[in-house]
Coordinates of C-alpha atoms and ligand atoms in Angstrom, one line a residue:
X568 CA -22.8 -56.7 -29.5
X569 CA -20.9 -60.1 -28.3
X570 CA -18.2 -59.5 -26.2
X571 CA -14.7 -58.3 -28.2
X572 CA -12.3 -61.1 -28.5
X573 CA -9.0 -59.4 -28.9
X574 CA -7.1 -63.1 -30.0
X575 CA -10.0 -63.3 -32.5
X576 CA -9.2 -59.7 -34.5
X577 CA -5.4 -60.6 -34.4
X578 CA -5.9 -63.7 -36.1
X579 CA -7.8 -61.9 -38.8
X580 CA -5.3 -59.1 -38.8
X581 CA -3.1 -62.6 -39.7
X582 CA -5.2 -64.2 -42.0
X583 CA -5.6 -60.7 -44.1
X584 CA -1.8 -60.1 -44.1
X585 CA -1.3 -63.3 -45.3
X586 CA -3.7 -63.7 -47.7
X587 CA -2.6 -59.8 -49.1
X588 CA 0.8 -61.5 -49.1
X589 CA -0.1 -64.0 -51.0
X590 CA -2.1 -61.8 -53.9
X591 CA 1.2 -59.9 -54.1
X592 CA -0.1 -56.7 -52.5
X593 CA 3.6 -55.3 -52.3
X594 CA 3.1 -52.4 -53.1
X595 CA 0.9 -49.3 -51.2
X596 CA -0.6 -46.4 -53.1
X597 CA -0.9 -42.9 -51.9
X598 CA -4.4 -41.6 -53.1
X599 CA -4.9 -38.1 -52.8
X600 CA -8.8 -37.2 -53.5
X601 CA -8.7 -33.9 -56.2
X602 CA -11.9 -31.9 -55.3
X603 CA -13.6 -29.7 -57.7
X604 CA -15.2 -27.4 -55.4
X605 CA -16.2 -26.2 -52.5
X606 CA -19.9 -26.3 -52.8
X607 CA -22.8 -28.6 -52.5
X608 CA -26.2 -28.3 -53.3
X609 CA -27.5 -31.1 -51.2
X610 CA -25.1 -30.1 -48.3
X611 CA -27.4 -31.8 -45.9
X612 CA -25.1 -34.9 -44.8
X613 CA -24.6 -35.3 -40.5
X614 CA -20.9 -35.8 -40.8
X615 CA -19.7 -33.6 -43.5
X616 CA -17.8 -30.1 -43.3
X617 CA -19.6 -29.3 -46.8
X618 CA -22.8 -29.1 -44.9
X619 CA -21.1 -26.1 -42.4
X620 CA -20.5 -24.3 -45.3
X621 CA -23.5 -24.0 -47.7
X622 CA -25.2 -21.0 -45.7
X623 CA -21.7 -19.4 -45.4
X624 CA -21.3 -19.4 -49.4
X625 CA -23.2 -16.4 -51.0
X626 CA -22.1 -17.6 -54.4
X627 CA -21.5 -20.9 -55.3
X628 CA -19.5 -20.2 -58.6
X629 CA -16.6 -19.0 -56.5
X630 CA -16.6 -21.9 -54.5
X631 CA -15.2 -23.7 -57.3
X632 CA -11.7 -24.0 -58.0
X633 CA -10.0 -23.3 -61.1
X634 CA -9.3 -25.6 -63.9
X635 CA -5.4 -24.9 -64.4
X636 CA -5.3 -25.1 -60.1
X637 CA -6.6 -29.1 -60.6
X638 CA -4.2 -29.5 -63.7
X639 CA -1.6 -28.4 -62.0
X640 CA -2.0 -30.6 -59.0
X641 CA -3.0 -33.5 -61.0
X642 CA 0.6 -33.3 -62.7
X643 CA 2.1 -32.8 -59.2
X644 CA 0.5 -36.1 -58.1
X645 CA 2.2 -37.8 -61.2
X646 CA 5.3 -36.2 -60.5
X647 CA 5.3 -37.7 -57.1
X648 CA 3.7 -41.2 -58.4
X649 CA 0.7 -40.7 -56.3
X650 CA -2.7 -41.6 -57.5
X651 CA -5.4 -39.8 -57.6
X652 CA -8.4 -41.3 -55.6
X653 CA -10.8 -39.7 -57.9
X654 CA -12.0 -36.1 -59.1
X655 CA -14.5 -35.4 -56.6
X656 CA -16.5 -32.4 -55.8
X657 CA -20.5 -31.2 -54.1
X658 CA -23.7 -31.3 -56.1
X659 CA -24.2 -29.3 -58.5
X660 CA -20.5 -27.3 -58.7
X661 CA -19.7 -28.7 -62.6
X662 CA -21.7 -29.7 -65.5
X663 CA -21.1 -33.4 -66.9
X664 CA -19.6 -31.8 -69.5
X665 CA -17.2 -29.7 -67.5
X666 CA -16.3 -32.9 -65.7
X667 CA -15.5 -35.0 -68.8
X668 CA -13.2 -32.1 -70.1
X669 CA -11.3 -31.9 -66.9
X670 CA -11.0 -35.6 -66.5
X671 CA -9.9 -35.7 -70.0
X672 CA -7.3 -33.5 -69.2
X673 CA -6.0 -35.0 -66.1
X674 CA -6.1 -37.9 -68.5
X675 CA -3.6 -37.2 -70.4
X676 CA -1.4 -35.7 -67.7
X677 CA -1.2 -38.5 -65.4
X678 CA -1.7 -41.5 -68.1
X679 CA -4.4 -43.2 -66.1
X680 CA -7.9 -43.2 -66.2
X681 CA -9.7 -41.3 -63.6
X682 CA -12.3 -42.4 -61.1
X683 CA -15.3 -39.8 -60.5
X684 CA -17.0 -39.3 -57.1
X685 CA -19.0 -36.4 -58.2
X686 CA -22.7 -37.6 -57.0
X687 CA -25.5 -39.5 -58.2
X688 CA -26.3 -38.6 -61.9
X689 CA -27.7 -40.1 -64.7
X690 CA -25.3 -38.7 -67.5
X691 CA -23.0 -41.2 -67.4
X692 CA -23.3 -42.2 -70.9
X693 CA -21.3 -39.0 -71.4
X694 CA -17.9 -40.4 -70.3
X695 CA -15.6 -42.3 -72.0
X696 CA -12.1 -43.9 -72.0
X697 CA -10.8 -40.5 -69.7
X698 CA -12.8 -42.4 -66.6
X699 CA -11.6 -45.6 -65.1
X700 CA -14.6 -46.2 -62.4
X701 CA -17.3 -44.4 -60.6
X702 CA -17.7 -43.9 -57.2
X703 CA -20.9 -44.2 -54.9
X704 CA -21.0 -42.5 -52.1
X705 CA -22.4 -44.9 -49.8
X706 CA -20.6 -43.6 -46.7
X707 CA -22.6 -46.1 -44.4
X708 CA -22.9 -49.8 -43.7
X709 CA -26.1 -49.6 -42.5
X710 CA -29.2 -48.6 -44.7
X711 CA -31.5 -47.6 -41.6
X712 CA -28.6 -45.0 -40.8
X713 CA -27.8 -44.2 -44.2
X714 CA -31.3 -42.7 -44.6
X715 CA -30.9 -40.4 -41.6
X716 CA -27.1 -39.6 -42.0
X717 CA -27.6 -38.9 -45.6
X718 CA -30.7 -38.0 -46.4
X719 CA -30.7 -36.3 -49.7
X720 CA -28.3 -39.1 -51.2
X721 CA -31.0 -42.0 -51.4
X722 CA -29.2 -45.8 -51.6
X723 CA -31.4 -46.8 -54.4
X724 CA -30.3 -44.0 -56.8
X725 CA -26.4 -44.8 -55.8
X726 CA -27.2 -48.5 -56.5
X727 CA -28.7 -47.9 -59.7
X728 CA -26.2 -45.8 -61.1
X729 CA -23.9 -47.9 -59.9
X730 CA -25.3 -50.7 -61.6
X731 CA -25.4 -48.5 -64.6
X732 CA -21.9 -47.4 -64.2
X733 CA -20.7 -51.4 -64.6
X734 CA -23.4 -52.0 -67.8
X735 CA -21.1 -49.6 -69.7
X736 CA -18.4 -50.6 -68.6
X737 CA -16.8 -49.0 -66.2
X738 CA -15.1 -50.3 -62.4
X739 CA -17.5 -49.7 -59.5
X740 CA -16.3 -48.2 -56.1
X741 CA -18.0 -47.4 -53.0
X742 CA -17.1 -45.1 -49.9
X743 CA -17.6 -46.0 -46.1
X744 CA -17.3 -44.0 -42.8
X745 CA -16.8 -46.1 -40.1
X746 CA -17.4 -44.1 -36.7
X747 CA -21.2 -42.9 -37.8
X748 CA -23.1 -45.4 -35.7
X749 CA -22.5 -48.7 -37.8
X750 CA -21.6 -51.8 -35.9
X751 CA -19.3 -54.5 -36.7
X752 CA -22.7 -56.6 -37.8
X753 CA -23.4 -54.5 -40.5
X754 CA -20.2 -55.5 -42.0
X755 CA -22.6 -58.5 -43.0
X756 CA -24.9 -55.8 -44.7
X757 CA -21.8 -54.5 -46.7
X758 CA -20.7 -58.3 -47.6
X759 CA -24.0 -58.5 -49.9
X760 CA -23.8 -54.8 -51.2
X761 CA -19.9 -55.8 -52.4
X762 CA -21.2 -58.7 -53.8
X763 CA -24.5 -57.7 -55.2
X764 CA -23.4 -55.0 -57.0
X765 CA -20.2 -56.5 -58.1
X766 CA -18.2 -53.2 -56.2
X767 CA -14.4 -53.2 -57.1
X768 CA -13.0 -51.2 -55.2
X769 CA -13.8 -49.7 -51.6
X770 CA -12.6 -46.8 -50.0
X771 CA -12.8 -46.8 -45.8
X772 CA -12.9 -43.6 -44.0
X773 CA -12.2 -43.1 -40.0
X774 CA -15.4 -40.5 -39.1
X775 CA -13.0 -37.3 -38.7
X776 CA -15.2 -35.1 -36.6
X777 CA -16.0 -31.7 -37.9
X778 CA -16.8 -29.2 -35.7
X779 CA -20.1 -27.6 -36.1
X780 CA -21.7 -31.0 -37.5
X781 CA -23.5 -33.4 -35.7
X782 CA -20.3 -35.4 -34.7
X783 CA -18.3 -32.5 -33.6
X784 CA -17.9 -34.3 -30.3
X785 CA -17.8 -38.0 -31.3
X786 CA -15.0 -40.2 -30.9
X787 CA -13.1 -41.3 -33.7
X788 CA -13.5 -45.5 -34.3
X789 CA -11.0 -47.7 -32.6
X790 CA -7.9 -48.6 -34.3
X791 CA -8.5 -52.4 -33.9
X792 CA -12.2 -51.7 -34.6
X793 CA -10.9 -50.4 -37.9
X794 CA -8.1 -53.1 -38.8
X795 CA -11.1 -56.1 -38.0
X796 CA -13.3 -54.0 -40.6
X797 CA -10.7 -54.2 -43.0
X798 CA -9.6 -57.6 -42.4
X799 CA -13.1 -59.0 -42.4
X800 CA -13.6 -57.5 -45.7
X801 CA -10.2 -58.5 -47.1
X802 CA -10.6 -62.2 -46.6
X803 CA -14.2 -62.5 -48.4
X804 CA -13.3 -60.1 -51.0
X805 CA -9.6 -61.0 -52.1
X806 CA -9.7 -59.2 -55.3
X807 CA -11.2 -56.2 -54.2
X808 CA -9.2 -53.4 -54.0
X809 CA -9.3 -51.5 -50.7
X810 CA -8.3 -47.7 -50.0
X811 CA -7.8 -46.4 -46.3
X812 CA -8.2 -43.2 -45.1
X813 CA -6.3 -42.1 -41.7
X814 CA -6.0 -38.5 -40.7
X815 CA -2.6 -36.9 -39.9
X816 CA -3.6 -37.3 -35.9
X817 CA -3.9 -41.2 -36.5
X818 CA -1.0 -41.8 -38.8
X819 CA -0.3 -44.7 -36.3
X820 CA -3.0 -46.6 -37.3
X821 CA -1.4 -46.6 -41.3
X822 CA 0.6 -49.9 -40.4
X823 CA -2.2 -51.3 -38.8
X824 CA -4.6 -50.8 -41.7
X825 CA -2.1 -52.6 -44.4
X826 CA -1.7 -55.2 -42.6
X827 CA -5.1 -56.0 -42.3
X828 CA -5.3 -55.4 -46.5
X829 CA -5.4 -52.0 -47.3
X830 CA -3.8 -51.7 -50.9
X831 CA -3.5 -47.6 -50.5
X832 CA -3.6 -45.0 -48.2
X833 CA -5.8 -41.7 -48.6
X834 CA -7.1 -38.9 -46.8
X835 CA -3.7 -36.6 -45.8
X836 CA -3.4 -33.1 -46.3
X837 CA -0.1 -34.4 -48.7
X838 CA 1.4 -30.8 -50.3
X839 CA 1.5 -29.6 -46.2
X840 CA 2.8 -33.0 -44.9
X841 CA 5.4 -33.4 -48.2
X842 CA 8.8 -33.4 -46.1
X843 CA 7.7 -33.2 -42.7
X844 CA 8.1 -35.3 -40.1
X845 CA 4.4 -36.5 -40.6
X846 CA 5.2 -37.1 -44.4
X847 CA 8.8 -39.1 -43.0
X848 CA 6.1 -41.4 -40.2
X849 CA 3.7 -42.3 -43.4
X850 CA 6.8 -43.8 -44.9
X851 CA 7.7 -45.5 -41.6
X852 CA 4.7 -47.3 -41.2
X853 CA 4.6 -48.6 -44.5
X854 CA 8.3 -49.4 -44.4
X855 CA 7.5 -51.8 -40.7
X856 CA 4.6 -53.8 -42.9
X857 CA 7.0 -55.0 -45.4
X858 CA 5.6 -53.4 -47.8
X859 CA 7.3 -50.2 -50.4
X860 CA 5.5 -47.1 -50.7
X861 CA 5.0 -45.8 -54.4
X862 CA 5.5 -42.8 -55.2
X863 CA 7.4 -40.4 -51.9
X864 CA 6.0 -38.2 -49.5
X865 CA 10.3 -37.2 -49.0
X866 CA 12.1 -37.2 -51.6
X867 CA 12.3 -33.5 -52.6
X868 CA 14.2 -34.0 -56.2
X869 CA 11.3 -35.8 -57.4
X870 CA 8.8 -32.2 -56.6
X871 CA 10.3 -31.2 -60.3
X872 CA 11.0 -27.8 -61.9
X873 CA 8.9 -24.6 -60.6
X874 CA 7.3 -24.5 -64.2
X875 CA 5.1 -26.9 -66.4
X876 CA 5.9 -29.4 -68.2
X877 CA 2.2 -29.6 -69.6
X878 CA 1.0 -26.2 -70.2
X879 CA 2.9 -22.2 -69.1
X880 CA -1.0 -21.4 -68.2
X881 CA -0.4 -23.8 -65.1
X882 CA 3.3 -22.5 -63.9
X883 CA 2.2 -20.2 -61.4
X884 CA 0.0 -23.0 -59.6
X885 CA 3.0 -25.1 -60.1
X886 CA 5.0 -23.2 -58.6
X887 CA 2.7 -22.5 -55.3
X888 CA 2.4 -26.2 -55.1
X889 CA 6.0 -26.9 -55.2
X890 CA 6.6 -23.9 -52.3
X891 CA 4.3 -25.1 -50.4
X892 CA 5.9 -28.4 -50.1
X893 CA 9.0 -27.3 -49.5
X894 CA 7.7 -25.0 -46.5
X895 CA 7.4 -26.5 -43.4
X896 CA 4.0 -25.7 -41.7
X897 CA 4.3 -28.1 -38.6
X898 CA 7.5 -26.4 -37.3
Ligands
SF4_165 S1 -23.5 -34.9 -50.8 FE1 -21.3 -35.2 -50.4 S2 -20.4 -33.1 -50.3 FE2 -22.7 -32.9 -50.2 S3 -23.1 -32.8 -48.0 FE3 -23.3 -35.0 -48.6 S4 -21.2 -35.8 -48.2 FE4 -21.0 -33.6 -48.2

Protein backbone atom coordinates (compact mmCIF):
# COMPACT_ATOMS: atom_id res chain seq x y z
CA UNK A 1 0.00 0.00 0.00
CA UNK A 2 1.45 3.68 -0.85
CA UNK A 3 1.92 5.67 2.01
CA UNK A 4 -1.69 7.39 3.41
CA UNK A 5 -1.79 11.00 2.47
CA UNK A 6 -4.20 12.49 5.04
CA UNK A 7 -4.46 16.13 2.78
CA UNK A 8 -5.30 13.75 -0.14
CA UNK A 9 -8.62 11.87 1.68
CA UNK A 10 -9.80 15.42 2.88
CA UNK A 11 -9.87 16.78 -0.40
CA UNK A 12 -11.98 13.92 -1.47
CA UNK A 13 -14.06 14.12 1.57
CA UNK A 14 -14.40 17.88 -0.25
CA UNK A 15 -14.87 17.01 -3.56
CA UNK A 16 -17.77 14.28 -2.47
CA UNK A 17 -19.46 16.90 -0.28
CA UNK A 18 -19.49 19.14 -2.89
CA UNK A 19 -20.45 17.27 -5.60
CA UNK A 20 -23.50 15.58 -3.11
CA UNK A 21 -24.26 19.25 -2.63
CA UNK A 22 -24.53 19.93 -5.89
CA UNK A 23 -26.97 16.65 -6.88
CA UNK A 24 -29.22 18.05 -4.03
CA UNK A 25 -28.50 15.23 -1.67
CA UNK A 26 -30.33 17.24 1.17
CA UNK A 27 -31.91 14.97 2.51
CA UNK A 28 -30.51 11.57 4.72
CA UNK A 29 -32.61 8.34 4.91
CA UNK A 30 -32.79 6.14 7.85
CA UNK A 31 -32.83 2.50 6.43
CA UNK A 32 -33.67 -0.04 8.76
CA UNK A 33 -32.97 -3.74 7.13
CA UNK A 34 -36.44 -6.04 8.03
CA UNK A 35 -35.21 -9.59 8.38
CA UNK A 36 -37.29 -12.53 7.78
CA UNK A 37 -35.60 -14.99 9.92
CA UNK A 38 -33.22 -16.19 11.80
CA UNK A 39 -31.87 -19.06 9.80
CA UNK A 40 -29.60 -19.83 7.00
CA UNK A 41 -29.01 -22.75 5.16
CA UNK A 42 -25.64 -21.79 3.74
CA UNK A 43 -24.57 -20.23 7.15
CA UNK A 44 -20.96 -20.75 6.13
CA UNK A 45 -19.87 -16.95 5.67
CA UNK A 46 -16.39 -15.80 7.93
CA UNK A 47 -17.90 -12.68 9.20
CA UNK A 48 -21.47 -13.36 9.83
CA UNK A 49 -23.44 -14.06 13.31
CA UNK A 50 -25.92 -16.36 11.11
CA UNK A 51 -23.10 -18.73 10.77
CA UNK A 52 -22.76 -19.03 14.93
CA UNK A 53 -26.10 -19.94 14.91
CA UNK A 54 -26.97 -22.75 12.40
CA UNK A 55 -25.73 -25.73 14.75
CA UNK A 56 -27.53 -23.96 17.69
CA UNK A 57 -30.95 -24.02 15.73
CA UNK A 58 -32.65 -27.57 16.10
CA UNK A 59 -35.54 -26.34 13.91
CA UNK A 60 -35.25 -23.91 11.38
CA UNK A 61 -39.07 -23.18 11.09
CA UNK A 62 -39.01 -21.43 14.48
CA UNK A 63 -36.29 -19.40 13.53
CA UNK A 64 -38.54 -17.49 11.40
CA UNK A 65 -40.41 -14.62 12.50
CA UNK A 66 -43.95 -14.06 12.10
CA UNK A 67 -45.72 -12.45 9.37
CA UNK A 68 -48.02 -9.87 11.41
CA UNK A 69 -44.37 -9.23 13.67
CA UNK A 70 -42.81 -7.85 10.02
CA UNK A 71 -46.20 -6.01 9.27
CA UNK A 72 -46.24 -4.53 12.16
CA UNK A 73 -42.77 -3.12 12.09
CA UNK A 74 -42.94 -2.32 8.52
CA UNK A 75 -45.94 0.16 9.42
CA UNK A 76 -43.77 1.39 12.36
CA UNK A 77 -40.98 2.30 9.95
CA UNK A 78 -43.62 4.36 7.84
CA UNK A 79 -44.96 5.84 10.82
CA UNK A 80 -41.48 7.15 11.62
CA UNK A 81 -40.71 7.93 7.76
CA UNK A 82 -37.87 5.46 7.79
CA UNK A 83 -37.13 3.30 4.90
CA UNK A 84 -36.82 0.05 4.72
CA UNK A 85 -33.36 -1.13 3.46
CA UNK A 86 -34.94 -4.20 2.10
CA UNK A 87 -36.76 -7.51 3.38
CA UNK A 88 -33.84 -9.64 4.05
CA UNK A 89 -33.49 -12.89 5.57
CA UNK A 90 -30.91 -16.62 5.39
CA UNK A 91 -31.17 -19.25 2.71
CA UNK A 92 -33.74 -21.14 2.64
CA UNK A 93 -36.19 -19.50 5.65
CA UNK A 94 -39.27 -18.50 2.95
CA UNK A 95 -40.43 -19.72 -0.26
CA UNK A 96 -40.49 -17.12 -3.33
CA UNK A 97 -43.86 -17.19 -2.86
CA UNK A 98 -44.01 -16.39 0.84
CA UNK A 99 -41.65 -13.53 0.02
CA UNK A 100 -43.81 -11.92 -2.78
CA UNK A 101 -46.85 -12.12 -0.37
CA UNK A 102 -45.05 -10.37 2.42
CA UNK A 103 -43.56 -7.80 0.21
CA UNK A 104 -46.78 -7.27 -1.23
CA UNK A 105 -48.05 -6.53 1.93
CA UNK A 106 -45.42 -4.23 3.26
CA UNK A 107 -46.32 -2.81 -0.05
CA UNK A 108 -49.20 -1.49 0.58
CA UNK A 109 -48.38 -0.46 4.11
CA UNK A 110 -45.56 1.68 3.48
CA UNK A 111 -46.52 2.88 -0.26
CA UNK A 112 -43.06 2.01 -1.67
CA UNK A 113 -41.75 -0.74 -3.41
CA UNK A 114 -39.55 -2.95 -1.54
CA UNK A 115 -35.99 -4.01 -2.22
CA UNK A 116 -35.18 -7.94 -1.53
CA UNK A 117 -31.84 -9.22 -0.19
CA UNK A 118 -32.97 -12.65 0.30
CA UNK A 119 -30.10 -14.67 -1.65
CA UNK A 120 -29.20 -15.76 -4.96
CA UNK A 121 -32.26 -17.35 -6.72
CA UNK A 122 -33.51 -17.79 -9.91
CA UNK A 123 -37.35 -17.16 -9.33
CA UNK A 124 -37.27 -13.73 -9.90
CA UNK A 125 -39.76 -13.74 -12.61
CA UNK A 126 -42.17 -14.32 -9.73
CA UNK A 127 -42.07 -10.64 -8.49
CA UNK A 128 -43.72 -7.82 -9.55
CA UNK A 129 -44.54 -4.14 -9.05
CA UNK A 130 -44.45 -4.93 -4.81
CA UNK A 131 -40.37 -5.00 -5.38
CA UNK A 132 -38.35 -1.96 -6.26
CA UNK A 133 -34.70 -3.65 -6.64
CA UNK A 134 -32.73 -6.65 -5.70
CA UNK A 135 -29.93 -6.94 -3.73
CA UNK A 136 -26.64 -8.96 -4.23
CA UNK A 137 -24.87 -9.77 -1.58
CA UNK A 138 -21.44 -9.20 -2.64
CA UNK A 139 -20.11 -8.25 0.82
CA UNK A 140 -16.42 -8.01 -0.67
CA UNK A 141 -14.34 -5.87 -3.02
CA UNK A 142 -12.17 -8.30 -3.74
CA UNK A 143 -13.10 -11.56 -5.70
CA UNK A 144 -9.92 -13.66 -4.42
CA UNK A 145 -11.36 -12.96 -0.87
CA UNK A 146 -14.84 -13.14 -1.69
CA UNK A 147 -14.31 -16.91 -2.62
CA UNK A 148 -12.82 -17.70 0.85
CA UNK A 149 -15.00 -15.22 2.98
CA UNK A 150 -18.07 -16.49 1.26
CA UNK A 151 -17.76 -19.51 -0.05
CA UNK A 152 -21.20 -20.90 -0.60
CA UNK A 153 -22.40 -17.47 -2.26
CA UNK A 154 -20.39 -17.77 -5.64
CA UNK A 155 -19.89 -14.13 -7.53
CA UNK A 156 -20.87 -15.46 -10.78
CA UNK A 157 -24.46 -16.57 -9.58
CA UNK A 158 -24.90 -12.95 -7.77
CA UNK A 159 -23.77 -11.34 -11.01
CA UNK A 160 -26.08 -13.27 -13.06
CA UNK A 161 -29.05 -12.71 -11.24
CA UNK A 162 -28.17 -9.51 -10.87
CA UNK A 163 -28.01 -9.12 -14.45
CA UNK A 164 -31.30 -10.89 -14.59
CA UNK A 165 -32.81 -8.70 -11.95
CA UNK A 166 -32.09 -5.36 -14.36
CA UNK A 167 -33.45 -7.45 -17.72
CA UNK A 168 -36.84 -7.30 -16.03
CA UNK A 169 -36.73 -4.47 -14.84
CA UNK A 170 -35.93 -3.98 -11.68
CA UNK A 171 -32.96 -1.43 -9.69
CA UNK A 172 -29.85 -3.38 -8.89
CA UNK A 173 -28.05 -3.07 -5.43
CA UNK A 174 -25.03 -4.48 -4.02
CA UNK A 175 -23.62 -4.90 -0.29
CA UNK A 176 -19.93 -4.37 0.91
CA UNK A 177 -18.08 -5.03 4.15
CA UNK A 178 -15.27 -3.01 4.45
CA UNK A 179 -12.85 -4.32 7.36
CA UNK A 180 -12.71 -8.21 5.76
CA UNK A 181 -9.25 -7.91 4.30
CA UNK A 182 -10.02 -5.57 1.14
CA UNK A 183 -7.66 -2.78 0.50
CA UNK A 184 -8.24 0.57 -0.74
CA UNK A 185 -7.01 -0.81 -4.42
CA UNK A 186 -9.75 -2.98 -4.79
CA UNK A 187 -11.95 -0.01 -4.77
CA UNK A 188 -10.66 -0.18 -8.49
CA UNK A 189 -12.18 -3.80 -8.65
CA UNK A 190 -15.55 -2.37 -7.34
CA UNK A 191 -15.42 0.70 -9.97
CA UNK A 192 -15.92 -1.96 -12.88
CA UNK A 193 -18.46 -4.25 -10.90
CA UNK A 194 -20.67 -0.68 -10.40
CA UNK A 195 -20.18 -0.08 -13.76
CA UNK A 196 -20.36 -3.44 -15.45
CA UNK A 197 -23.35 -4.45 -14.09
CA UNK A 198 -24.97 -1.15 -14.14
CA UNK A 199 -25.53 -1.39 -9.86
CA UNK A 200 -27.83 1.42 -8.50
CA UNK A 201 -27.47 1.47 -5.41
CA UNK A 202 -24.70 0.30 -2.84
CA UNK A 203 -24.96 -0.41 0.61
CA UNK A 204 -21.41 -0.08 2.77
CA UNK A 205 -21.03 -1.98 5.94
CA UNK A 206 -18.17 -1.28 8.81
CA UNK A 207 -17.02 -5.29 9.59
CA UNK A 208 -18.84 -5.38 13.15
CA UNK A 209 -17.02 -8.19 14.75
CA UNK A 210 -19.02 -11.11 15.96
CA UNK A 211 -17.77 -12.97 18.50
CA UNK A 212 -17.32 -16.61 17.84
CA UNK A 213 -16.61 -15.88 13.98
CA UNK A 214 -13.47 -15.57 12.39
CA UNK A 215 -13.22 -11.83 13.12
CA UNK A 216 -14.23 -11.94 16.60
CA UNK A 217 -10.98 -10.16 17.41
CA UNK A 218 -10.49 -7.93 14.30
CA UNK A 219 -10.46 -4.35 14.34
CA UNK A 220 -13.15 -2.42 12.98
CA UNK A 221 -11.95 -0.15 9.55
CA UNK A 222 -10.71 3.25 10.16
CA UNK A 223 -13.08 6.07 10.04
CA UNK A 224 -11.16 8.00 7.43
CA UNK A 225 -10.45 4.60 5.78
CA UNK A 226 -14.18 4.49 5.49
CA UNK A 227 -15.13 8.17 4.44
CA UNK A 228 -12.09 7.80 1.40
CA UNK A 229 -14.19 4.55 0.40
CA UNK A 230 -17.12 6.46 0.16
CA UNK A 231 -15.85 9.43 -1.37
CA UNK A 232 -13.94 7.66 -3.99
CA UNK A 233 -17.01 5.99 -4.97
CA UNK A 234 -19.16 9.02 -4.75
CA UNK A 235 -17.21 11.07 -7.24
CA UNK A 236 -17.13 8.30 -10.13
CA UNK A 237 -20.63 7.24 -9.50
CA UNK A 238 -22.68 10.57 -8.96
CA UNK A 239 -26.01 9.04 -9.51
CA UNK A 240 -25.52 6.13 -7.48
CA UNK A 241 -27.23 5.92 -4.55
CA UNK A 242 -25.16 5.07 -1.43
CA UNK A 243 -26.40 3.53 2.04
CA UNK A 244 -23.95 3.53 5.20
CA UNK A 245 -24.01 1.34 7.85
CA UNK A 246 -22.37 2.45 11.35
CA UNK A 247 -22.98 0.63 14.52
CA UNK A 248 -24.24 2.32 17.70
CA UNK A 249 -20.32 2.24 19.07
CA UNK A 250 -19.31 4.32 15.90
CA UNK A 251 -22.19 6.72 15.61
CA UNK A 252 -19.36 9.35 15.33
CA UNK A 253 -18.38 8.31 12.22
CA UNK A 254 -22.29 9.11 10.80
CA UNK A 255 -21.22 12.81 9.94
CA UNK A 256 -18.19 11.73 8.47
CA UNK A 257 -19.84 9.18 6.14
CA UNK A 258 -22.46 11.97 4.63
CA UNK A 259 -20.14 14.07 3.96
CA UNK A 260 -18.20 11.94 1.94
CA UNK A 261 -21.86 11.01 0.00
CA UNK A 262 -23.76 8.76 1.92
CA UNK A 263 -27.47 9.35 0.95
CA UNK A 264 -28.79 7.15 4.13
CA UNK A 265 -27.82 5.69 7.12
CA UNK A 266 -28.43 1.92 8.12
CA UNK A 267 -27.43 -0.67 10.46
CA UNK A 268 -28.82 0.71 14.23
CA UNK A 269 -30.67 -1.25 16.48
CA UNK A 270 -33.56 1.79 15.80
CA UNK A 271 -36.84 0.57 18.24
CA UNK A 272 -33.89 0.31 21.29
CA UNK A 273 -32.09 3.63 20.28
CA UNK A 274 -35.72 5.50 19.49
CA UNK A 275 -35.35 8.38 22.19
CA UNK A 276 -32.21 7.69 23.66
CA UNK A 277 -29.37 9.59 23.82
CA UNK A 278 -27.89 7.46 20.96
CA UNK A 279 -31.14 8.06 18.80
CA UNK A 280 -30.68 12.25 20.01
CA UNK A 281 -26.44 11.87 18.61
CA UNK A 282 -27.76 10.25 15.07
CA UNK A 283 -29.76 13.42 14.69
CA UNK A 284 -26.67 15.51 15.72
CA UNK A 285 -24.54 14.31 13.28
CA UNK A 286 -26.71 14.66 10.57
CA UNK A 287 -27.89 18.10 11.79
CA UNK A 288 -23.59 19.33 11.81
CA UNK A 289 -23.54 18.09 7.85
CA UNK A 290 -26.05 20.45 6.76
CA UNK A 291 -28.12 18.10 5.95
CA UNK A 292 -32.11 17.12 7.57
CA UNK A 293 -32.81 13.81 8.65
CA UNK A 294 -36.22 12.21 7.35
CA UNK A 295 -38.12 10.65 9.23
CA UNK A 296 -37.03 11.02 13.58
CA UNK A 297 -35.37 8.79 15.74
CA UNK A 298 -37.07 11.57 18.76
CA UNK A 299 -39.91 12.69 18.13
CA UNK A 300 -42.20 10.46 20.26
CA UNK A 301 -45.77 11.85 18.98
CA UNK A 302 -44.95 10.57 15.67
CA UNK A 303 -44.58 6.44 17.40
CA UNK A 304 -48.61 6.68 16.80
CA UNK A 305 -51.52 4.89 18.65
CA UNK A 306 -50.78 1.40 20.54
CA UNK A 307 -53.15 -0.26 17.85
CA UNK A 308 -53.16 -0.69 13.98
CA UNK A 309 -54.13 1.28 11.66
CA UNK A 310 -53.74 -1.63 9.04
CA UNK A 311 -54.98 -4.74 10.51
CA UNK A 312 -56.31 -5.61 14.67
CA UNK A 313 -54.23 -8.99 13.94
CA UNK A 314 -51.04 -6.74 14.19
CA UNK A 315 -52.03 -4.57 17.50
CA UNK A 316 -50.31 -6.62 19.98
CA UNK A 317 -46.84 -6.40 17.93
CA UNK A 318 -47.80 -2.74 17.65
CA UNK A 319 -48.02 -2.23 20.76
CA UNK A 320 -44.59 -4.13 21.82
CA UNK A 321 -42.89 -2.03 19.27
CA UNK A 322 -44.26 1.19 20.52
CA UNK A 323 -43.14 0.11 24.37
CA UNK A 324 -40.16 -0.77 23.51
CA UNK A 325 -39.40 2.54 22.12
CA UNK A 326 -40.58 4.33 24.67
CA UNK A 327 -38.33 2.29 27.28
CA UNK A 328 -35.09 3.36 27.80
CA UNK A 329 -32.58 0.37 27.68
CA UNK A 330 -29.22 2.39 27.77
CA UNK A 331 -30.07 3.94 31.16
S1 LIG B 1 -25.54 -16.30 3.20
FE1 LIG B 1 -25.99 -14.36 4.28
S2 LIG B 1 -27.08 -14.97 6.14
FE2 LIG B 1 -26.11 -16.83 5.30
S3 LIG B 1 -24.15 -16.97 6.39
FE3 LIG B 1 -23.76 -15.84 4.48
S4 LIG B 1 -23.99 -13.65 5.04
FE4 LIG B 1 -24.90 -14.87 6.69
Amino acid sequence: MKKISSTETLELITKANNLSLKKGYSEISLERAVFLSWWCDKGDCKFCYMSTQKNKIKDPAKAKRRVNNILAEAEMCSRLGWNIEFLSGGYKSFTSQEIKSIAENIHSITGDGLWLNTGITSELEEYGSEIKGITGAVELANPEFQKIVCPSKPLNQISDMLDKAGDLGFKKAITIILGLGESYEDLEYLKDYIREHKIDRVIFYSLNPHPETEYANSSQPASLYYAKVVSTIRLEFPDLEIICGTWTDNLANIGMLILSGANGITKFPLFKMFGTKYGKRVEEEVKWTGRTLKGTFTDKSKLGPEKSEISPELDQYIKRYIRDSLKNKYK
